[in-house]
Amino acid sequence: MSFNSSKPITTFFFIVIILALSLTSVFSFSVDLDQSLTYIWPLPAQFTSGNETLSVDPELSLALSGNGGRSRIVKEAFDRYKAIIFKQTSSRASVYKLLRGMRSGYDITKLSIIVHSDSEELQLGVDESYNLLVVKNSDHSIIGEATIEANTVYGALRGLETFSQLCSFDFETKSVQVYKAPWYIQDKPRFAFRGLMLDTSRHYQPVNVIKEIIESMSYAKLNVLHWHIIDEESFPLEVPSYPKLWQGAYTKWERYTVDDAYEIVSFAKMRGINVMAEVDVPGHAESWGAGYPDLWPSPTCREPLDVAKNFTFDVITGILADMRKIFPFELFHLGGDEVHTDCWNSTPHVKQWLQDHNMTTKEAYRYFVLRAQEIAISKNWTPVNWEETFNAFAKKLDPRTVVHNWLGPGVCPKAVAKGFRCIYSNQGVWYLDHLDVPWDNTYTAEPLEGIDEVSQQELVIGGEVCMWSETADSSNVQQTIWPRAAAAAERLWSRREAISSENITLTALPRFHYFRCLLNRRGVQAAPVTNFFARQPPTGPGSCYVQ
């Protein structure tokens, strides 16, 4: 059950912005946000608020305690969020303090973070819960000013994000304030897996852009970057065991070194985000043959990979062995989608191999997927496959397989009914490259639709939005991801009852506008919310909060 939240954050300072802007215009504009709503995204599980306004000290200090009290992850996160919160304050803060007549200083001068565990292991299902308390500093109170309590460092990170969203810059006083205090928030995610897939094969994304995307993911409390590194068009990743593979990159400048991959994984971990790598086999692999042509069945049959040669599986083994050193996440994506096997039958040595093994091409496809699964499992990975493998030969899949839905609705109910875990990514609503999908379709998509038994619901580990990059590169990828990815993020984090019970145009859309503007203020190129096509620029003058 959720606590009643009848007193959300006020919007006075936004009205000040609009009034200030109107002085330079012939017209006068006024944008009023619904004060009955809570402008925290994603919506916390339980919360209460009050009617006080508290000032926050620009010199806000950190008191970190508990078994995790020496965590570099939390300390660095505090520094990042402090820079975000106080971006608009200056060294003149003490002057403003005197002008306001604050004899006893600021209401909030310290953020206490208590982390109970000293473990920093980041795996699927890590505890991301936290409690956040924000109250006025008082000599008569035994309660701290602002306190985050979490079982793990990753829960503390989620609490820091929420605290940062409570802190607002007041343009009149030139100070940061928390409105509608005291706040008491008890929060935890609904799903363990809350992902964003990024395709870096169809267009290369520089490392700094990938890091910017990871940073923006943390603002919406997403926690898995599904890195679709390789596809038929390019093979940009360095593989030391088979160094010619990245000859399949577009150019020698559009590559990722092993150190680049390590850096991305480390950067993500500092933000509580796992990186799930994908090596899609046996289809979508034409680029492999640029360095090793023997992986092609023939010069005219360049994919699927050659099922008849042990060399193919030696290369897969080498790739996965090298990648296991880089990617500690327990899930590894093996693709398996859109495998068109016709040319196997027209390639003499493959056709002979099929006859020798008494296999059809469909059976050879199954053989390939299962052998790749065995390799991944031998590296202590849990295999993830696109849904075609489940649709084609569910009974033969390793029972540990995570089925990744994409073709449409109804797959997760079938997968969990057979005991498989499932990730929801219905392309009709959660494929970000589908630019004509409106925000509300993304928001209302439900991973548990059609699944009524609790035991089966628990097998849906979550979902992810997918950023396929045929028409996206570093010039427009953020505008394509945001803000619609945030619509899915709230679906995956917040309680289903709290975000589905009323008219979302009234209860969610104003909050969604608000979060998009928050992303813009933080430097994320999030596109307008309600334009017909995603990533379309504004159609004319106006406030961020209504576009």
Coordinates of C-alpha atoms in Angstrom, one line a residue, residues 1-7 38 46-49 184:
M1 CA 0.0 0.0 0.0
S2 CA 1.2 3.5 -0.7
F3 CA 1.1 6.3 1.8
N4 CA -1.1 9.2 0.9
S5 CA 0.8 11.9 -0.9
S6 CA -1.6 14.8 -0.9
K7 CA 1.1 17.5 -0.6
T38 CA 4.4 14.2 -7.0
Q46 CA 5.5 4.7 -0.7
F47 CA 5.9 8.3 0.4
T48 CA 4.4 11.1 2.5
S49 CA 5.1 14.9 2.3
Y184 CA 9.5 10.3 4.0

